[in-house]
PDB file of C-alpha atoms in Angstrom:
ATOM      1  CA  GLY A   1     -38.943  71.156  47.197  1.00  0.00           C
ATOM      2  CA  ALA A   2     -41.044  68.048  47.066  1.00  0.00           C
ATOM      3  CA  VAL A   3     -44.601  68.132  48.399  1.00  0.00           C
ATOM      4  CA  VAL A   4     -46.088  65.830  50.985  1.00  0.00           C
ATOM      5  CA  SER A   5     -49.764  66.103  51.830  1.00  0.00           C
ATOM      6  CA  GLN A   6     -51.765  64.784  54.761  1.00  0.00           C
ATOM      7  CA  HIS A   7     -55.472  64.255  55.094  1.00  0.00           C
ATOM      8  CA  PRO A   8     -57.351  65.206  57.122  1.00  0.00           C
ATOM      9  CA  SER A   9     -55.665  68.285  58.562  1.00  0.00           C
ATOM     10  CA  ARG A  10     -57.681  67.964  61.744  1.00  0.00           C
ATOM     11  CA  VAL A  11     -60.099  65.384  63.094  1.00  0.00           C
ATOM     12  CA  ILE A  12     -62.248  65.134  66.180  1.00  0.00           C
ATOM     13  CA  CYS A  13     -63.563  61.737  67.161  1.00  0.00           C
ATOM     14  CA  LYS A  14     -65.244  59.975  70.049  1.00  0.00           C
ATOM     15  CA  SER A  15     -63.336  57.716  72.385  1.00  0.00           C
ATOM     16  CA  GLY A  16     -63.287  54.123  71.152  1.00  0.00           C
ATOM     17  CA  THR A  17     -63.509  54.926  67.448  1.00  0.00           C
ATOM     18  CA  SER A  18     -60.772  54.462  64.854  1.00  0.00           C
ATOM     19  CA  VAL A  19     -59.250  57.229  62.776  1.00  0.00           C
ATOM     20  CA  LYS A  20     -57.294  56.922  59.537  1.00  0.00           C
ATOM     21  CA  ILE A  21     -54.749  59.519  58.450  1.00  0.00           C
ATOM     22  CA  GLU A  22     -53.364  59.537  54.909  1.00  0.00           C
ATOM     23  CA  CYS A  23     -49.940  60.707  53.839  1.00  0.00           C
ATOM     24  CA  ARG A  24     -49.130  61.223  50.173  1.00  0.00           C
ATOM     25  CA  SER A  25     -45.988  62.213  48.327  1.00  0.00           C
ATOM     26  CA  LEU A  26     -47.374  64.273  45.465  1.00  0.00           C
ATOM     27  CA  ASP A  27     -44.480  64.671  43.082  1.00  0.00           C
ATOM     28  CA  PHE A  28     -41.991  61.971  43.953  1.00  0.00           C
ATOM     29  CA  GLN A  29     -41.864  58.332  44.887  1.00  0.00           C
ATOM     30  CA  ALA A  30     -41.164  57.740  48.547  1.00  0.00           C
ATOM     31  CA  THR A  31     -39.126  54.661  49.254  1.00  0.00           C
ATOM     32  CA  THR A  32     -39.568  55.248  52.954  1.00  0.00           C
ATOM     33  CA  MET A  33     -42.243  57.047  54.963  1.00  0.00           C
ATOM     34  CA  PHE A  34     -42.122  58.015  58.594  1.00  0.00           C
ATOM     35  CA  TRP A  35     -44.798  58.771  61.154  1.00  0.00           C
ATOM     36  CA  TYR A  36     -44.141  61.168  64.006  1.00  0.00           C
ATOM     37  CA  ARG A  37     -46.118  62.352  66.967  1.00  0.00           C
ATOM     38  CA  GLN A  38     -45.686  65.788  68.479  1.00  0.00           C
ATOM     39  CA  PHE A  39     -47.103  66.986  71.769  1.00  0.00           C
ATOM     40  CA  PRO A  40     -47.508  70.741  72.398  1.00  0.00           C
ATOM     41  CA  LYS A  41     -44.212  72.582  72.716  1.00  0.00           C
ATOM     42  CA  GLN A  42     -42.256  69.370  72.291  1.00  0.00           C
ATOM     43  CA  SER A  43     -40.076  67.823  69.644  1.00  0.00           C
ATOM     44  CA  LEU A  44     -41.074  65.252  67.073  1.00  0.00           C
ATOM     45  CA  MET A  45     -41.163  61.698  68.339  1.00  0.00           C
ATOM     46  CA  LEU A  46     -40.666  59.018  65.706  1.00  0.00           C
ATOM     47  CA  MET A  47     -43.377  56.381  65.939  1.00  0.00           C
ATOM     48  CA  ALA A  48     -42.589  54.105  63.025  1.00  0.00           C
ATOM     49  CA  THR A  49     -40.809  53.730  59.733  1.00  0.00           C
ATOM     50  CA  SER A  50     -42.376  52.043  56.749  1.00  0.00           C
ATOM     51  CA  ASN A  51     -41.051  50.892  53.425  1.00  0.00           C
ATOM     52  CA  GLU A  52     -43.371  50.274  50.512  1.00  0.00           C
ATOM     53  CA  GLY A  53     -44.723  46.758  50.498  1.00  0.00           C
ATOM     54  CA  SER A  54     -43.267  45.677  53.817  1.00  0.00           C
ATOM     55  CA  LYS A  55     -44.261  45.818  57.462  1.00  0.00           C
ATOM     56  CA  ALA A  56     -43.577  48.966  59.411  1.00  0.00           C
ATOM     57  CA  THR A  57     -40.813  49.110  61.989  1.00  0.00           C
ATOM     58  CA  TYR A  58     -42.106  50.563  65.229  1.00  0.00           C
ATOM     59  CA  GLU A  59     -40.084  52.476  67.778  1.00  0.00           C
ATOM     60  CA  GLN A  60     -39.818  51.168  71.296  1.00  0.00           C
ATOM     61  CA  GLY A  61     -42.931  51.882  73.311  1.00  0.00           C
ATOM     62  CA  VAL A  62     -45.229  52.373  70.315  1.00  0.00           C
ATOM     63  CA  GLU A  63     -48.056  49.835  70.184  1.00  0.00           C
ATOM     64  CA  LYS A  64     -48.193  48.365  66.701  1.00  0.00           C
ATOM     65  CA  ASP A  65     -51.704  46.993  67.227  1.00  0.00           C
ATOM     66  CA  LYS A  66     -52.948  50.435  68.170  1.00  0.00           C
ATOM     67  CA  PHE A  67     -51.184  52.415  65.473  1.00  0.00           C
ATOM     68  CA  LEU A  68     -51.648  50.479  62.247  1.00  0.00           C
ATOM     69  CA  ILE A  69     -49.463  51.577  59.373  1.00  0.00           C
ATOM     70  CA  ASN A  70     -49.957  50.606  55.769  1.00  0.00           C
ATOM     71  CA  HIS A  71     -47.587  51.622  52.979  1.00  0.00           C
ATOM     72  CA  ALA A  72     -49.336  50.167  49.965  1.00  0.00           C
ATOM     73  CA  SER A  73     -47.665  52.230  47.265  1.00  0.00           C
ATOM     74  CA  LEU A  74     -44.666  54.466  46.707  1.00  0.00           C
ATOM     75  CA  THR A  75     -46.829  57.547  47.157  1.00  0.00           C
ATOM     76  CA  LEU A  76     -49.241  56.615  49.949  1.00  0.00           C
ATOM     77  CA  SER A  77     -48.960  55.591  53.565  1.00  0.00           C
ATOM     78  CA  THR A  78     -51.776  55.474  56.097  1.00  0.00           C
ATOM     79  CA  LEU A  79     -51.804  55.564  59.877  1.00  0.00           C
ATOM     80  CA  THR A  80     -54.873  54.201  61.632  1.00  0.00           C
ATOM     81  CA  VAL A  81     -55.315  54.971  65.296  1.00  0.00           C
ATOM     82  CA  THR A  82     -57.520  52.154  66.552  1.00  0.00           C
ATOM     83  CA  SER A  83     -59.836  52.475  69.532  1.00  0.00           C
ATOM     84  CA  ALA A  84     -58.670  56.016  70.112  1.00  0.00           C
ATOM     85  CA  HIS A  85     -58.612  57.446  73.619  1.00  0.00           C
ATOM     86  CA  PRO A  86     -58.127  61.024  74.852  1.00  0.00           C
ATOM     87  CA  GLU A  87     -54.439  60.366  75.552  1.00  0.00           C
ATOM     88  CA  ASP A  88     -53.986  59.701  71.818  1.00  0.00           C
ATOM     89  CA  SER A  89     -54.859  63.327  71.111  1.00  0.00           C
ATOM     90  CA  SER A  90     -51.808  64.812  69.475  1.00  0.00           C
ATOM     91  CA  PHE A  91     -50.342  66.290  66.311  1.00  0.00           C
ATOM     92  CA  TYR A  92     -49.386  63.499  63.901  1.00  0.00           C
ATOM     93  CA  ILE A  93     -46.872  64.296  61.181  1.00  0.00           C
ATOM     94  CA  CYS A  94     -45.701  62.109  58.343  1.00  0.00           C
ATOM     95  CA  SER A  95     -42.604  62.488  56.238  1.00  0.00           C
ATOM     96  CA  ALA A  96     -41.437  60.888  53.034  1.00  0.00           C
ATOM     97  CA  ARG A  97     -37.966  60.153  51.812  1.00  0.00           C
ATOM     98  CA  GLY A  98     -37.191  59.679  48.159  1.00  0.00           C
ATOM     99  CA  SER A  99     -34.223  58.193  46.392  1.00  0.00           C
ATOM    100  CA  GLY A 100     -32.229  61.398  46.911  1.00  0.00           C
ATOM    101  CA  GLY A 101     -32.186  60.849  50.651  1.00  0.00           C
ATOM    102  CA  GLN A 102     -33.844  64.071  51.710  1.00  0.00           C
ATOM    103  CA  GLN A 103     -36.877  63.869  53.979  1.00  0.00           C
ATOM    104  CA  PHE A 104     -39.944  66.035  53.367  1.00  0.00           C
ATOM    105  CA  PHE A 105     -42.614  66.564  55.972  1.00  0.00           C
ATOM    106  CA  GLY A 106     -46.357  66.766  55.645  1.00  0.00           C
ATOM    107  CA  PRO A 107     -48.404  69.598  57.185  1.00  0.00           C
ATOM    108  CA  GLY A 108     -49.577  67.450  60.081  1.00  0.00           C
ATOM    109  CA  THR A 109     -52.927  66.200  61.362  1.00  0.00           C
ATOM    110  CA  ARG A 110     -54.395  67.432  64.633  1.00  0.00           C
ATOM    111  CA  LEU A 111     -56.260  64.572  66.328  1.00  0.00           C
ATOM    112  CA  THR A 112     -58.598  65.335  69.197  1.00  0.00           C
ATOM    113  CA  VAL A 113     -60.271  62.420  70.944  1.00  0.00           C
ATOM    114  CA  LEU A 114     -63.241  63.349  73.109  1.00  0.00           C
TER     115      LEU A 114
ATOM    116  CA  GLN B   1     -25.154  58.628  72.195  1.00  0.00           C
ATOM    117  CA  GLN B   2     -28.162  59.001  69.939  1.00  0.00           C
ATOM    118  CA  GLN B   3     -29.157  62.368  71.393  1.00  0.00           C
ATOM    119  CA  VAL B   4     -28.929  65.754  69.791  1.00  0.00           C
ATOM    120  CA  LYS B   5     -28.825  68.513  72.397  1.00  0.00           C
ATOM    121  CA  GLN B   6     -30.245  71.861  71.377  1.00  0.00           C
ATOM    122  CA  SER B   7     -30.050  75.225  73.097  1.00  0.00           C
ATOM    123  CA  PRO B   8     -31.486  77.623  74.000  1.00  0.00           C
ATOM    124  CA  GLN B   9     -35.025  76.437  74.573  1.00  0.00           C
ATOM    125  CA  SER B  10     -36.348  79.888  73.715  1.00  0.00           C
ATOM    126  CA  LEU B  11     -34.841  83.013  72.237  1.00  0.00           C
ATOM    127  CA  ILE B  12     -36.012  86.596  71.898  1.00  0.00           C
ATOM    128  CA  VAL B  13     -34.262  88.800  69.355  1.00  0.00           C
ATOM    129  CA  GLN B  14     -34.897  92.326  68.163  1.00  0.00           C
ATOM    130  CA  LYS B  15     -35.715  92.881  64.504  1.00  0.00           C
ATOM    131  CA  GLY B  16     -32.493  93.174  62.537  1.00  0.00           C
ATOM    132  CA  GLY B  17     -30.481  91.240  65.084  1.00  0.00           C
ATOM    133  CA  ILE B  18     -28.718  87.893  64.772  1.00  0.00           C
ATOM    134  CA  SER B  19     -30.393  84.749  66.085  1.00  0.00           C
ATOM    135  CA  ILE B  20     -28.059  81.920  67.072  1.00  0.00           C
ATOM    136  CA  ILE B  21     -29.182  78.402  67.934  1.00  0.00           C
ATOM    137  CA  ASN B  22     -26.730  75.685  68.926  1.00  0.00           C
ATOM    138  CA  CYS B  23     -26.749  71.911  68.736  1.00  0.00           C
ATOM    139  CA  ALA B  24     -24.348  69.240  69.908  1.00  0.00           C
ATOM    140  CA  TYR B  25     -24.173  65.527  69.172  1.00  0.00           C
ATOM    141  CA  GLU B  26     -22.214  62.484  70.322  1.00  0.00           C
ATOM    142  CA  ASN B  27     -22.590  59.896  67.584  1.00  0.00           C
ATOM    143  CA  THR B  28     -19.687  60.208  65.141  1.00  0.00           C
ATOM    144  CA  ALA B  29     -21.690  58.220  62.586  1.00  0.00           C
ATOM    145  CA  PHE B  30     -23.941  61.227  62.026  1.00  0.00           C
ATOM    146  CA  ASP B  31     -23.143  62.787  58.672  1.00  0.00           C
ATOM    147  CA  TYR B  32     -26.202  64.841  57.775  1.00  0.00           C
ATOM    148  CA  PHE B  33     -27.280  67.841  59.811  1.00  0.00           C
ATOM    149  CA  PRO B  34     -30.481  69.633  58.745  1.00  0.00           C
ATOM    150  CA  TRP B  35     -32.342  72.475  60.361  1.00  0.00           C
ATOM    151  CA  TYR B  36     -36.125  72.622  60.235  1.00  0.00           C
ATOM    152  CA  GLN B  37     -38.473  75.568  60.746  1.00  0.00           C
ATOM    153  CA  GLN B  38     -41.932  74.917  62.124  1.00  0.00           C
ATOM    154  CA  PHE B  39     -44.811  77.350  62.444  1.00  0.00           C
ATOM    155  CA  PRO B  40     -47.686  76.612  64.857  1.00  0.00           C
ATOM    156  CA  GLY B  41     -50.047  73.973  63.518  1.00  0.00           C
ATOM    157  CA  LYS B  42     -47.807  73.181  60.554  1.00  0.00           C
ATOM    158  CA  GLY B  43     -45.313  70.458  59.727  1.00  0.00           C
ATOM    159  CA  PRO B  44     -41.560  71.138  59.830  1.00  0.00           C
ATOM    160  CA  ALA B  45     -39.990  72.559  56.684  1.00  0.00           C
ATOM    161  CA  LEU B  46     -36.370  71.992  55.745  1.00  0.00           C
ATOM    162  CA  LEU B  47     -34.493  75.258  56.057  1.00  0.00           C
ATOM    163  CA  ILE B  48     -30.881  74.368  55.377  1.00  0.00           C
ATOM    164  CA  ALA B  49     -28.643  71.327  55.802  1.00  0.00           C
ATOM    165  CA  ILE B  50     -24.941  70.568  55.937  1.00  0.00           C
ATOM    166  CA  ARG B  51     -22.662  67.583  55.522  1.00  0.00           C
ATOM    167  CA  PRO B  52     -19.469  67.298  57.631  1.00  0.00           C
ATOM    168  CA  ASP B  53     -17.120  67.873  54.716  1.00  0.00           C
ATOM    169  CA  VAL B  54     -17.672  71.640  54.964  1.00  0.00           C
ATOM    170  CA  SER B  55     -17.488  73.965  57.962  1.00  0.00           C
ATOM    171  CA  GLU B  56     -20.077  76.487  56.828  1.00  0.00           C
ATOM    172  CA  LYS B  57     -23.033  76.734  54.515  1.00  0.00           C
ATOM    173  CA  LYS B  58     -24.959  79.881  53.734  1.00  0.00           C
ATOM    174  CA  GLU B  59     -28.340  80.298  52.090  1.00  0.00           C
ATOM    175  CA  GLY B  60     -29.624  83.851  52.098  1.00  0.00           C
ATOM    176  CA  ARG B  61     -29.900  85.049  55.700  1.00  0.00           C
ATOM    177  CA  PHE B  62     -29.422  81.529  57.101  1.00  0.00           C
ATOM    178  CA  THR B  63     -25.981  80.078  57.838  1.00  0.00           C
ATOM    179  CA  ILE B  64     -24.971  76.759  59.366  1.00  0.00           C
ATOM    180  CA  SER B  65     -21.604  76.618  61.105  1.00  0.00           C
ATOM    181  CA  PHE B  66     -20.219  73.137  61.676  1.00  0.00           C
ATOM    182  CA  ASN B  67     -17.398  72.142  64.031  1.00  0.00           C
ATOM    183  CA  LYS B  68     -16.601  68.493  63.476  1.00  0.00           C
ATOM    184  CA  SER B  69     -13.972  68.196  66.198  1.00  0.00           C
ATOM    185  CA  ALA B  70     -16.289  69.688  68.807  1.00  0.00           C
ATOM    186  CA  LYS B  71     -19.293  67.787  67.412  1.00  0.00           C
ATOM    187  CA  GLN B  72     -21.317  70.986  67.339  1.00  0.00           C
ATOM    188  CA  PHE B  73     -23.301  72.861  64.739  1.00  0.00           C
ATOM    189  CA  SER B  74     -25.249  76.052  64.868  1.00  0.00           C
ATOM    190  CA  LEU B  75     -27.808  78.052  62.924  1.00  0.00           C
ATOM    191  CA  HIS B  76     -27.331  81.777  62.465  1.00  0.00           C
ATOM    192  CA  ILE B  77     -30.183  83.924  61.213  1.00  0.00           C
ATOM    193  CA  MET B  78     -28.913  87.306  60.084  1.00  0.00           C
ATOM    194  CA  ASP B  79     -31.119  90.400  60.005  1.00  0.00           C
ATOM    195  CA  SER B  80     -33.851  88.527  61.896  1.00  0.00           C
ATOM    196  CA  GLN B  81     -37.406  89.461  60.966  1.00  0.00           C
ATOM    197  CA  PRO B  82     -40.734  89.038  62.797  1.00  0.00           C
ATOM    198  CA  GLY B  83     -41.686  86.527  60.095  1.00  0.00           C
ATOM    199  CA  ASP B  84     -38.821  84.322  61.289  1.00  0.00           C
ATOM    200  CA  SER B  85     -40.661  83.788  64.585  1.00  0.00           C
ATOM    201  CA  ALA B  86     -41.132  80.021  64.720  1.00  0.00           C
ATOM    202  CA  THR B  87     -39.764  76.915  66.379  1.00  0.00           C
ATOM    203  CA  TYR B  88     -36.477  75.662  64.984  1.00  0.00           C
ATOM    204  CA  PHE B  89     -35.306  72.068  65.244  1.00  0.00           C
ATOM    205  CA  CYS B  90     -31.850  70.776  64.523  1.00  0.00           C
ATOM    206  CA  ALA B  91     -31.483  67.147  63.542  1.00  0.00           C
ATOM    207  CA  ALA B  92     -28.842  64.605  62.638  1.00  0.00           C
ATOM    208  CA  ALA B  93     -28.802  61.348  60.736  1.00  0.00           C
ATOM    209  CA  PRO B  94     -26.185  58.691  60.015  1.00  0.00           C
ATOM    210  CA  ASN B  95     -25.190  57.149  56.710  1.00  0.00           C
ATOM    211  CA  TYR B  96     -26.864  59.779  54.572  1.00  0.00           C
ATOM    212  CA  GLY B  97     -27.256  58.603  50.995  1.00  0.00           C
ATOM    213  CA  GLY B  98     -26.601  55.012  51.915  1.00  0.00           C
ATOM    214  CA  SER B  99     -28.812  52.909  54.116  1.00  0.00           C
ATOM    215  CA  GLN B 100     -29.637  56.110  55.905  1.00  0.00           C
ATOM    216  CA  GLY B 101     -30.559  55.988  59.535  1.00  0.00           C
ATOM    217  CA  ASN B 102     -33.439  57.985  60.880  1.00  0.00           C
ATOM    218  CA  LEU B 103     -33.318  61.655  61.784  1.00  0.00           C
ATOM    219  CA  ILE B 104     -32.686  62.375  65.451  1.00  0.00           C
ATOM    220  CA  PHE B 105     -34.239  65.696  66.455  1.00  0.00           C
ATOM    221  CA  GLY B 106     -33.226  68.250  69.033  1.00  0.00           C
ATOM    222  CA  LYS B 107     -35.885  69.493  71.442  1.00  0.00           C
ATOM    223  CA  GLY B 108     -36.461  72.707  69.532  1.00  0.00           C
ATOM    224  CA  THR B 109     -35.934  76.426  70.053  1.00  0.00           C
ATOM    225  CA  LYS B 110     -38.818  78.856  70.037  1.00  0.00           C
ATOM    226  CA  LEU B 111     -37.631  82.057  68.393  1.00  0.00           C
ATOM    227  CA  SER B 112     -39.502  85.322  68.820  1.00  0.00           C
ATOM    228  CA  VAL B 113     -38.352  88.318  66.822  1.00  0.00           C
ATOM    229  CA  LYS B 114     -39.642  91.592  68.255  1.00  0.00           C
ATOM    230  CA  PRO B 115     -40.431  94.443  65.868  1.00  0.00           C
TER     231      PRO B 115
END
């Protein structure tokens, strides 16, 4: 199957700092990318959907000014958690969907905010 | 109507046994039903998926059974192995292949296969 990478795989930061997470589709062009958040022992919660070159669509309850999403190319999307706080600590997972319709997930990024 | 209900929450199976996980949905617009396998600290990986035009799909030891009238689908893992121990998520999406809607996930089932 297609490969989606995320970087970094884990990050620890101080409260108040910003953290950027990259999501790349390595061997296909992703018309749409998704960002999910997963708390321990829970399901994936969709945060936002982004299409290349346009603004992301955020799910209800997700602060767009706090979670900045950029989808500058068909193979790269970034999520920036601004002014991170301990409650933002979570497992962030991206996925990418190509023209075939199937969605492929990245390996996730563990964010810990101290 | 957007929910996908998954059960059981956790499952313990002996090696060689059959693991069965069930999901139910309400939205008749859903037409794509994938199952994902997730190991701790990793992203979900697509295991197998089905469209509503067939009632069963088999790939190796994994089988999806689909009941359109009951709006239910299930994952069967035959000859379960300790390496199958993971969390399994069912999902559903509408308008697959068209202006596809987003995946709606079940809450997950933690499977433990005892040697």
